[in-house]
Amino acid sequence: MGDITKRQHYVWRNYLKAWTVTKSTTGRLFAAHNKNEQWILLGKNNEGFLVGINNVAVGNYFYDTTQASEEDYYYTRLYLKKRFNELFPRYQLTANIDNLRSTERDFLEKIYISQVEKDGIPFLEKLVQGDFPFNEQSKVVTLNEKIQKDIFMSLIFQEEVPDRCLEAIEALNELERGGDKQFQFYEFLSVQYLRTKFAKNQVEKLQKLDEKIKKMNVTLAFHFFTLPIDAVTLAISLVKNNFFIKMLINKTDVPFITTDNPAINLMHNYNSEAEPKELIIYYPISPTISILCTNTIHSNCKEEIFNRHTIFEFNEKMVVSGAAQVYSNDKDYLIQLLNIK
């Protein structure tokens, strides 16, 4: 078995650096922690309450799958067959799930998330500069549907797979080599949406309360095994349903904050058990830029915000959306927002 990393971050440090004083992955920011429904500043008074981002949004063995049961492997295979076709080469780590028994038990962070985030660095850099991460629409959905239809018809009529299908498969392989920026960015965004402590806690809650899941006898390992499938499924859905990016430019003196649950659904009431019927992903990029991923627009666009109250509303939504830690570049504003005594 490969060595398991003990301290595992569930919010990307490359992302958090936009809120640090030095704008670096070794930088420090202001952070508050929710303890018994009371917000308290992290850090020390003699250090100005600045905290290194290496010490926030981190848990011991957060992605460890050592507890994986036979049921986890069994249902992962079923899930794969039901939800995902195996034409994407990079996802064979999930398709060959049995190989993980003797290799990396925290494979999700080391093999999948690290690669997605490495690919995501150029996207994040563009966003921080106020540029869009993609301009052309993805072809992944139409290509994927075309492949499935052609293969299905060839099986029915016992014909060879047509050349146009083979061409589409090659196009998908080209996508995997980095040729489809919209799909790649949406996969990156989906991972940020699904990898958090809040998402993990929700899965744990379901495992205790949902009778069907309880009967499956799966552990948290099932959530980690299937997260790559869920991320790609969500990314495909965003493309298929014509989601685009609205970039919010903050022109006020109130900063955007972020949390350890950095990508949220604005249409979700996080204090309710009811499932949201709509999806608008909100993702702060820096104290001055945030994005909305939504299908209420027809192309990428920008909106300048001059109203401080609007920024307050976005920040308050972040705080009540399952956050255990809140981060800012402004200590005084953090104290005001969270009513810290």
CSV table of N, CA and C in Angstrom, one decimal, residues 251-326:
chain,number,residue,atom,x,y,z
A,251,LYS,N,-17.0,46.5,-7.1
A,251,LYS,CA,-16.5,47.9,-7.2
A,251,LYS,C,-16.7,48.6,-5.9
A,252,THR,N,-17.0,47.9,-4.8
A,252,THR,CA,-17.3,48.5,-3.5
A,252,THR,C,-16.0,48.3,-2.6
A,253,ASP,N,-16.1,48.9,-1.4
A,253,ASP,CA,-15.1,48.7,-0.4
A,253,ASP,C,-15.3,47.5,0.5
A,254,VAL,N,-16.3,46.7,0.2
A,254,VAL,CA,-16.6,45.5,0.9
A,254,VAL,C,-16.1,44.3,0.1
A,255,PRO,N,-15.2,43.5,0.7
A,255,PRO,CA,-14.6,42.3,-0.1
A,255,PRO,C,-15.6,41.1,-0.2
A,256,PHE,N,-15.4,40.4,-1.2
A,256,PHE,CA,-16.0,39.1,-1.3
A,256,PHE,C,-15.2,38.2,-0.3
A,257,ILE,N,-16.0,37.4,0.5
A,257,ILE,CA,-15.3,36.4,1.4
A,257,ILE,C,-15.4,35.0,0.7
A,258,THR,N,-14.7,34.0,1.2
A,258,THR,CA,-14.9,32.7,0.8
A,258,THR,C,-14.9,31.8,2.1
A,259,THR,N,-15.2,30.5,1.9
A,259,THR,CA,-15.3,29.6,3.1
A,259,THR,C,-14.7,28.3,2.7
A,260,ASP,N,-14.8,27.3,3.7
A,260,ASP,CA,-14.4,26.0,3.4
A,260,ASP,C,-15.4,25.2,2.7
A,261,ASN,N,-16.5,25.8,2.2
A,261,ASN,CA,-17.4,25.3,1.3
A,261,ASN,C,-17.6,26.3,0.1
A,262,PRO,N,-16.5,26.4,-0.7
A,262,PRO,CA,-16.3,27.6,-1.5
A,262,PRO,C,-17.3,27.7,-2.7
A,263,ALA,N,-17.8,26.6,-3.2
A,263,ALA,CA,-18.7,26.6,-4.4
A,263,ALA,C,-20.1,26.1,-3.9
A,264,ILE,N,-21.1,27.0,-4.0
A,264,ILE,CA,-22.4,26.7,-3.4
A,264,ILE,C,-23.5,26.9,-4.5
A,265,ASN,N,-24.7,26.3,-4.2
A,265,ASN,CA,-25.8,26.5,-5.0
A,265,ASN,C,-26.7,27.6,-4.4
A,266,LEU,N,-26.7,28.7,-5.1
A,266,LEU,CA,-27.5,29.9,-4.6
A,266,LEU,C,-29.0,29.6,-4.4
A,267,MET,N,-29.5,28.6,-5.1
A,267,MET,CA,-30.9,28.2,-5.1
A,267,MET,C,-31.2,27.2,-4.0
A,268,HIS,N,-30.2,26.8,-3.2
A,268,HIS,CA,-30.4,25.8,-2.2
A,268,HIS,C,-30.6,26.5,-0.8
A,269,ASN,N,-31.6,26.1,-0.1
A,269,ASN,CA,-31.7,26.5,1.3
A,269,ASN,C,-31.0,25.5,2.1
A,270,TYR,N,-29.8,25.8,2.6
A,270,TYR,CA,-28.9,24.9,3.3
A,270,TYR,C,-29.4,24.6,4.7
A,271,ASN,N,-30.5,25.2,5.1
A,271,ASN,CA,-31.1,24.9,6.4
A,271,ASN,C,-32.3,24.0,6.3
A,272,SER,N,-32.6,23.6,5.1
A,272,SER,CA,-33.7,22.7,4.8
A,272,SER,C,-33.3,21.4,4.2
A,273,GLU,N,-34.1,20.4,4.5
A,273,GLU,CA,-33.8,19.0,3.9
A,273,GLU,C,-34.3,18.9,2.5
A,274,ALA,N,-35.1,19.9,2.0
A,274,ALA,CA,-35.6,19.8,0.7
A,274,ALA,C,-34.5,20.0,-0.4
A,275,GLU,N,-34.7,19.2,-1.5
A,275,GLU,CA,-33.7,19.3,-2.5
A,275,GLU,C,-34.0,20.5,-3.4
A,276,PRO,N,-33.0,21.3,-3.8
A,276,PRO,CA,-33.2,22.4,-4.7
A,276,PRO,C,-33.7,22.0,-6.0
A,277,LYS,N,-34.6,22.8,-6.7
A,277,LYS,CA,-35.1,22.5,-8.0
A,277,LYS,C,-34.3,23.2,-9.1
A,278,GLU,N,-33.5,24.1,-8.7
A,278,GLU,CA,-32.7,24.9,-9.7
A,278,GLU,C,-31.2,24.9,-9.2
A,279,LEU,N,-30.3,25.2,-10.2
A,279,LEU,CA,-28.9,25.3,-9.8
A,279,LEU,C,-28.3,26.5,-10.4
A,280,ILE,N,-27.7,27.3,-9.5
A,280,ILE,CA,-26.8,28.4,-9.9
A,280,ILE,C,-25.6,28.3,-9.0
A,281,ILE,N,-24.5,27.9,-9.5
A,281,ILE,CA,-23.3,27.8,-8.7
A,281,ILE,C,-22.6,29.1,-8.5
A,282,TYR,N,-22.4,29.5,-7.3
A,282,TYR,CA,-21.7,30.7,-6.9
A,282,TYR,C,-20.3,30.3,-6.4
A,283,TYR,N,-19.2,31.0,-7.0
A,283,TYR,CA,-17.9,30.6,-6.6
A,283,TYR,C,-17.0,31.9,-6.5
A,284,PRO,N,-16.7,32.4,-5.3
A,284,PRO,CA,-15.8,33.6,-5.2
A,284,PRO,C,-14.4,33.2,-5.7
A,285,ILE,N,-13.9,34.2,-6.4
A,285,ILE,CA,-12.5,34.0,-7.0
A,285,ILE,C,-11.5,34.8,-6.2
A,286,SER,N,-11.8,35.9,-5.7
A,286,SER,CA,-10.9,36.8,-5.0
A,286,SER,C,-11.8,37.8,-4.2
A,287,PRO,N,-11.2,38.7,-3.4
A,287,PRO,CA,-12.0,39.8,-2.8
A,287,PRO,C,-12.7,40.7,-3.7
A,288,THR,N,-12.3,40.7,-5.0
A,288,THR,CA,-12.9,41.6,-6.0
A,288,THR,C,-13.7,40.9,-7.1
A,289,ILE,N,-13.6,39.6,-7.2
A,289,ILE,CA,-14.2,38.9,-8.3
A,289,ILE,C,-14.9,37.6,-7.8
A,290,SER,N,-16.1,37.4,-8.3
A,290,SER,CA,-16.8,36.1,-8.0
A,290,SER,C,-17.5,35.7,-9.4
A,291,ILE,N,-17.9,34.5,-9.5
A,291,ILE,CA,-18.6,34.0,-10.7
A,291,ILE,C,-19.9,33.3,-10.3
A,292,LEU,N,-20.8,33.4,-11.2
A,292,LEU,CA,-22.0,32.6,-11.2
A,292,LEU,C,-22.0,31.7,-12.4
A,293,CYS,N,-22.2,30.4,-12.2
A,293,CYS,CA,-22.4,29.5,-13.3
A,293,CYS,C,-23.9,29.2,-13.4
A,294,THR,N,-24.5,29.7,-14.5
A,294,THR,CA,-26.0,29.7,-14.6
A,294,THR,C,-26.4,29.5,-16.0
A,295,ASN,N,-27.7,29.0,-16.2
A,295,ASN,CA,-28.2,28.9,-17.5
A,295,ASN,C,-29.3,30.0,-17.7
A,296,THR,N,-29.3,31.1,-16.9
A,296,THR,CA,-30.2,32.2,-17.1
A,296,THR,C,-29.6,33.2,-18.0
A,297,ILE,N,-28.4,33.0,-18.6
A,297,ILE,CA,-27.8,33.9,-19.5
A,297,ILE,C,-27.4,33.0,-20.8
A,298,HIS,N,-27.1,33.7,-21.9
A,298,HIS,CA,-26.9,32.9,-23.1
A,298,HIS,C,-25.4,32.9,-23.6
A,299,SER,N,-24.6,33.6,-22.8
A,299,SER,CA,-23.2,33.6,-23.1
A,299,SER,C,-22.4,34.1,-21.9
A,300,ASN,N,-21.1,34.0,-21.9
A,300,ASN,CA,-20.3,34.6,-20.8
A,300,ASN,C,-20.5,36.1,-20.8
A,301,CYS,N,-20.6,36.7,-19.6
A,301,CYS,CA,-20.8,38.1,-19.5
A,301,CYS,C,-20.3,38.6,-18.1
A,302,LYS,N,-20.1,39.9,-18.0
A,302,LYS,CA,-19.6,40.6,-16.8
A,302,LYS,C,-20.7,41.5,-16.2
A,303,GLU,N,-20.7,41.7,-14.9
A,303,GLU,CA,-21.5,42.6,-14.3
A,303,GLU,C,-20.8,43.3,-13.1
A,304,GLU,N,-20.7,44.6,-13.2
A,304,GLU,CA,-20.1,45.4,-12.1
A,304,GLU,C,-21.1,45.7,-11.0
A,305,ILE,N,-20.6,45.5,-9.8
A,305,ILE,CA,-21.5,45.7,-8.6
A,305,ILE,C,-21.0,46.9,-7.8
A,306,PHE,N,-21.9,47.9,-7.7
A,306,PHE,CA,-21.5,49.1,-6.9
A,306,PHE,C,-22.2,49.2,-5.6
A,307,ASN,N,-23.2,48.3,-5.4
A,307,ASN,CA,-24.0,48.3,-4.1
A,307,ASN,C,-23.4,47.4,-3.1
A,308,ARG,N,-23.0,48.0,-1.9
A,308,ARG,CA,-22.4,47.2,-0.9
A,308,ARG,C,-23.3,46.2,-0.3
A,309,HIS,N,-24.6,46.5,-0.3
A,309,HIS,CA,-25.6,45.5,0.2
A,309,HIS,C,-25.6,44.2,-0.6
A,310,THR,N,-25.4,44.3,-1.9
A,310,THR,CA,-25.4,43.1,-2.8
A,310,THR,C,-24.2,42.2,-2.4
A,311,ILE,N,-23.0,42.8,-2.1
A,311,ILE,CA,-21.9,42.1,-1.7
A,311,ILE,C,-22.2,41.4,-0.3
A,312,PHE,N,-22.8,42.1,0.6
A,312,PHE,CA,-23.2,41.6,1.9
A,312,PHE,C,-24.1,40.4,1.7
A,313,GLU,N,-25.0,40.4,0.8
A,313,GLU,CA,-26.0,39.3,0.5
A,313,GLU,C,-25.2,38.1,0.1
A,314,PHE,N,-24.3,38.2,-0.9
A,314,PHE,CA,-23.5,37.1,-1.4
A,314,PHE,C,-22.7,36.5,-0.2
A,315,ASN,N,-22.1,37.4,0.6
A,315,ASN,CA,-21.2,36.9,1.7
A,315,ASN,C,-22.1,36.2,2.7
A,316,GLU,N,-23.2,36.7,3.1
A,316,GLU,CA,-24.1,36.1,4.1
A,316,GLU,C,-24.6,34.7,3.6
A,317,LYS,N,-24.8,34.6,2.3
A,317,LYS,CA,-25.2,33.3,1.7
A,317,LYS,C,-24.1,32.3,1.9
A,318,MET,N,-22.9,32.7,1.7
A,318,MET,CA,-21.7,31.8,1.8
A,318,MET,C,-21.7,31.3,3.3
A,319,VAL,N,-21.9,32.2,4.2
A,319,VAL,CA,-21.7,31.9,5.6
A,319,VAL,C,-22.8,30.8,6.1
A,320,VAL,N,-24.0,31.0,5.6
A,320,VAL,CA,-25.1,30.1,6.0
A,320,VAL,C,-25.2,28.8,5.2
A,321,SER,N,-24.3,28.6,4.2
A,321,SER,CA,-24.3,27.5,3.3
A,321,SER,C,-23.4,26.4,3.7
A,322,GLY,N,-23.4,26.0,5.0
A,322,GLY,CA,-22.7,24.8,5.5
A,322,GLY,C,-21.2,25.1,5.8
A,323,ALA,N,-20.9,26.4,6.0
A,323,ALA,CA,-19.5,26.7,6.2
A,323,ALA,C,-19.1,26.5,7.7
A,324,ALA,N,-17.9,25.9,7.9
A,324,ALA,CA,-17.4,25.7,9.2
A,324,ALA,C,-16.3,26.7,9.5
A,325,GLN,N,-15.7,27.2,8.4
A,325,GLN,CA,-14.6,28.2,8.4
A,325,GLN,C,-14.9,29.3,7.4
A,326,VAL,N,-14.6,30.5,7.7
A,326,VAL,CA,-14.8,31.7,6.8
A,326,VAL,C,-13.5,32.4,6.6
